[in-house]
CSV table of N, CA and C in Angstrom, one decimal:
chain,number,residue,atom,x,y,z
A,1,UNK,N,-100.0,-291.7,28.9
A,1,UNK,CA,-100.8,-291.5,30.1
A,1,UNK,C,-99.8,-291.7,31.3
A,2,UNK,N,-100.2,-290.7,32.5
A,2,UNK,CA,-99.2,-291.3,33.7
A,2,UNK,C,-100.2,-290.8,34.8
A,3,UNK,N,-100.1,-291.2,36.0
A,3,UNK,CA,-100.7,-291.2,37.0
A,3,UNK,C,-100.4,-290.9,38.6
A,4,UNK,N,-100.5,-289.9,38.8
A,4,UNK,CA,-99.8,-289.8,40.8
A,4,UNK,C,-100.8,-289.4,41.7
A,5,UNK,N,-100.2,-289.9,42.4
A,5,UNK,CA,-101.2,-289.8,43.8
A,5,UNK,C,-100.9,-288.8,44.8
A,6,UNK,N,-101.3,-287.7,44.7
A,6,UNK,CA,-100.7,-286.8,46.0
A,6,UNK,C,-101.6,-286.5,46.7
A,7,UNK,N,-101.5,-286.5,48.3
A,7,UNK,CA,-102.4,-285.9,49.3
A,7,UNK,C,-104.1,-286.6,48.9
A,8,UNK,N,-103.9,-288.1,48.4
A,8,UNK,CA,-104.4,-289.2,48.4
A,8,UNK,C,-105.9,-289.2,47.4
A,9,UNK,N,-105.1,-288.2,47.0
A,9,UNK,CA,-106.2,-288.1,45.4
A,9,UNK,C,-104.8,-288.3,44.4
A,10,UNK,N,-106.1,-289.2,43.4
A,10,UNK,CA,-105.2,-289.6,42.0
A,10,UNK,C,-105.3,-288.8,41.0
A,11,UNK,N,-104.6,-287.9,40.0
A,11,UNK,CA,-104.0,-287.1,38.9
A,11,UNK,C,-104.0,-288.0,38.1
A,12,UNK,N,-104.7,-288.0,36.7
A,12,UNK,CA,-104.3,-288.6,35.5
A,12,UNK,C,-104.4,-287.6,34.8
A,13,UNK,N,-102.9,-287.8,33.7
A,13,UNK,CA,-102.3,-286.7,32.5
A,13,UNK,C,-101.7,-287.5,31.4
A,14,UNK,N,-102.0,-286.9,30.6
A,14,UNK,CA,-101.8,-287.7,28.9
A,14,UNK,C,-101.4,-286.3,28.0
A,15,UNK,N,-100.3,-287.0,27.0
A,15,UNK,CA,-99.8,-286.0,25.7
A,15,UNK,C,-99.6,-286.6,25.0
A,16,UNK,N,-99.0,-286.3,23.9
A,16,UNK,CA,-99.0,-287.0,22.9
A,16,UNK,C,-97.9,-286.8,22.4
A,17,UNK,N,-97.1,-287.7,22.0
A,17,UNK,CA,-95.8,-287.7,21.1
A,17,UNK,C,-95.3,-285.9,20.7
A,18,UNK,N,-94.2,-285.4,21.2
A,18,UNK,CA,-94.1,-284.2,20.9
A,18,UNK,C,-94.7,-282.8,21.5
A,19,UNK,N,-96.1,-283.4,22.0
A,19,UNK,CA,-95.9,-282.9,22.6
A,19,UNK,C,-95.1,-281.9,24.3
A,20,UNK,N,-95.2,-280.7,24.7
A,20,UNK,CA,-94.2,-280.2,25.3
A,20,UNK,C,-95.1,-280.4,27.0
A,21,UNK,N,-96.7,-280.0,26.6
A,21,UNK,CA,-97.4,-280.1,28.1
A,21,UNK,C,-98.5,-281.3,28.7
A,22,UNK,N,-98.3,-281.4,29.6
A,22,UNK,CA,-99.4,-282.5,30.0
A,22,UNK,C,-100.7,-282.1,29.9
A,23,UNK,N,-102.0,-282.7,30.0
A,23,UNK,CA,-103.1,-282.3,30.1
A,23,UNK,C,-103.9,-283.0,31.6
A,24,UNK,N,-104.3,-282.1,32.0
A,24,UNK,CA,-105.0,-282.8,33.2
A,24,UNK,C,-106.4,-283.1,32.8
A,25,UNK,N,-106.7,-284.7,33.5
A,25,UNK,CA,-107.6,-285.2,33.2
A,25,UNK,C,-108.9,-285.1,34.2
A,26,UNK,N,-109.4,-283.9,34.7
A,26,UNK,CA,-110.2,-283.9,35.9
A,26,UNK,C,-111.2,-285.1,36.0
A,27,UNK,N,-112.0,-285.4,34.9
A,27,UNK,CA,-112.8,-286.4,34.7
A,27,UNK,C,-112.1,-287.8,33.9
A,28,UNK,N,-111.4,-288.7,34.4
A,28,UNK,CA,-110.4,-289.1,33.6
A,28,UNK,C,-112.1,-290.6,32.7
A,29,UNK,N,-111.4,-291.2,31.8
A,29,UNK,CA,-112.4,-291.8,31.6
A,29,UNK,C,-112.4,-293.0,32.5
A,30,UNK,N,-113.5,-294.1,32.5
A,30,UNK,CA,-114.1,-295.5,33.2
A,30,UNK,C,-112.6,-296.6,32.8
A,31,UNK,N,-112.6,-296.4,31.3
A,31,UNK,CA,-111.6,-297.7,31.0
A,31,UNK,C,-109.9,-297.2,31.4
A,32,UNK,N,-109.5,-295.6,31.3
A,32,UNK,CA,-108.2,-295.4,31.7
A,32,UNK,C,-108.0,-295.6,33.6
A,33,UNK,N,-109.4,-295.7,34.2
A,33,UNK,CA,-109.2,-295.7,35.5
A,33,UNK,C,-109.3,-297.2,35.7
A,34,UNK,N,-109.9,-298.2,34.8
A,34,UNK,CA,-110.0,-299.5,34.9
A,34,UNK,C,-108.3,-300.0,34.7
A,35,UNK,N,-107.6,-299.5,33.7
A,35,UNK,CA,-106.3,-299.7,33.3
A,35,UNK,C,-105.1,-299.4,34.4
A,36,UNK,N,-105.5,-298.4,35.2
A,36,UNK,CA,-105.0,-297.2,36.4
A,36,UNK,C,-104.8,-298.7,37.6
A,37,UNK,N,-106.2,-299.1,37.9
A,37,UNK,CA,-106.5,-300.5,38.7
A,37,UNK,C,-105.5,-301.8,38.3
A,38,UNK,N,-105.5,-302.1,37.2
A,38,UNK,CA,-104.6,-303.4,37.1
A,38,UNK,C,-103.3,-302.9,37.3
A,39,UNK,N,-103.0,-302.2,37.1
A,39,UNK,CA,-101.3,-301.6,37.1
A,39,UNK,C,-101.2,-301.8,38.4
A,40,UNK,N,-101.7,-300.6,39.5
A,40,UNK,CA,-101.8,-300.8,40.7
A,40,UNK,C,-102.0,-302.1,41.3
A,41,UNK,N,-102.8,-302.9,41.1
A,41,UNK,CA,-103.0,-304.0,41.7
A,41,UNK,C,-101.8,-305.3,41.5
A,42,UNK,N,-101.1,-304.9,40.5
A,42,UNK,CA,-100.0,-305.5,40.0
A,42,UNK,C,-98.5,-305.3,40.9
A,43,UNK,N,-98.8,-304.0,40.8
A,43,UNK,CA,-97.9,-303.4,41.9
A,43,UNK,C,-97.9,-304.1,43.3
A,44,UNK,N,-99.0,-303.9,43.8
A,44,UNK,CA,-99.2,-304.1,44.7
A,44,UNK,C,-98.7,-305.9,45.1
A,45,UNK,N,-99.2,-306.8,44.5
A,45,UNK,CA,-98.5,-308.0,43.9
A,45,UNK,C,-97.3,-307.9,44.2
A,46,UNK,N,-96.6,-306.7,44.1
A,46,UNK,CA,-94.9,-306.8,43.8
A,46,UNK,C,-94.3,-306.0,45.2
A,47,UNK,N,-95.3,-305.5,46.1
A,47,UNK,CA,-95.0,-304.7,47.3
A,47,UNK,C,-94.5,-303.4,46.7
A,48,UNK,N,-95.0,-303.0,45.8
A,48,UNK,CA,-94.5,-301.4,45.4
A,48,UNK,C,-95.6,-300.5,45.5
A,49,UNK,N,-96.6,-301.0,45.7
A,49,UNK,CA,-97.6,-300.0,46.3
A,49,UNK,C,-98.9,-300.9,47.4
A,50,UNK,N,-99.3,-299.7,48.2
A,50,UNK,CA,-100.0,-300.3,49.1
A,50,UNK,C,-101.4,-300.6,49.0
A,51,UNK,N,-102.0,-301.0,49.6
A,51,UNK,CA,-103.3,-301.5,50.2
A,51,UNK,C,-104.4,-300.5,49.6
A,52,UNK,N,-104.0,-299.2,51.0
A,52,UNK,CA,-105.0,-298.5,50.5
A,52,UNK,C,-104.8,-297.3,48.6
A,53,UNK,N,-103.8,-297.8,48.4
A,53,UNK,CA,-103.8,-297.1,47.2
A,53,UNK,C,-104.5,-298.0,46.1
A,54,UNK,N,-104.8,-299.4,46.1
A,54,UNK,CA,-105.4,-300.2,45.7
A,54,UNK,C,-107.0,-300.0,46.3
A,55,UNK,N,-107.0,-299.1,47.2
A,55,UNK,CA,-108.4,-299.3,47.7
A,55,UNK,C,-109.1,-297.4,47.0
A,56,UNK,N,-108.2,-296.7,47.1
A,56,UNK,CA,-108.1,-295.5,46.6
A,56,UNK,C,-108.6,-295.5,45.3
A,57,UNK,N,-108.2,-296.3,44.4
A,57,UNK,CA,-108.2,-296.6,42.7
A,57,UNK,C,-109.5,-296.9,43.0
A,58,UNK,N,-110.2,-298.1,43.4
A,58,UNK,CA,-111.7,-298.8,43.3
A,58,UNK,C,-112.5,-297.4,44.4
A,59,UNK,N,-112.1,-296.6,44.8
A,59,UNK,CA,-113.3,-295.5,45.5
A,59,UNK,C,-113.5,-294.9,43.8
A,60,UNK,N,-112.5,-294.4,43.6
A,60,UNK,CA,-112.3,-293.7,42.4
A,60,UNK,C,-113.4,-293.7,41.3
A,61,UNK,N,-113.4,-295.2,40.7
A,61,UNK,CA,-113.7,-296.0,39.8
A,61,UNK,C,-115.1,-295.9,40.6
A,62,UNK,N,-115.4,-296.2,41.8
A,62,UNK,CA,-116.5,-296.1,42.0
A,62,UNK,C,-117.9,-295.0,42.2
A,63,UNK,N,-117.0,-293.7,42.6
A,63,UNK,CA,-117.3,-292.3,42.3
A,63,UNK,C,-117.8,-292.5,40.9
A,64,UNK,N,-116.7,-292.9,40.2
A,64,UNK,CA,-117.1,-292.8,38.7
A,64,UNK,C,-117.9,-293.1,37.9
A,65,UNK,N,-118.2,-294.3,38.3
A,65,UNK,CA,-119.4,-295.2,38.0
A,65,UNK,C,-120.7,-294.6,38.6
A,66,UNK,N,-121.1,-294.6,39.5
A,66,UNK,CA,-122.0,-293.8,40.0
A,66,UNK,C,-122.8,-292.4,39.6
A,67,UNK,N,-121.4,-291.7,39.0
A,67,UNK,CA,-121.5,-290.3,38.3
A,67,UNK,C,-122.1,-290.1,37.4
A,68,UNK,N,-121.6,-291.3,36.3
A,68,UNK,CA,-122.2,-291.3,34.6
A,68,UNK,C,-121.0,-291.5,34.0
């Protein structure tokens, strides 16, 4: 799994061993965006990412939740 943020939407993409392409995860699941959160928030701990990208993740998660 790997995760970027551009133009302040978050991209989550996963392959698998060997494989050559990523896959985009439009609907990513509840627990990979829960996992997406600690990382970030860890970061963030470390001054390698900011505020609102930690606030970005929990809208996210919260869209998500809300959705089903």
């Amino acid at each position: 799994m790997r995760a970027t943020k551009f133009g302040g939407q978050w991209r989550l993409q996963s392959k698998i061993a060997g494989d050559l392409n990523w896959t985009y995860h439009d609907y990513p699941l509840l627990d990979d965006l829960l996992k997406l959160k600690q990382i970030v928030e860890r970061k963030y701990r470390r001054r390698r990412a900011s505020v609102d990208d930690v606030a970005s993740v929990e809208k996210v998660i919260s869209k998500r939740s809300t959705d089903g």
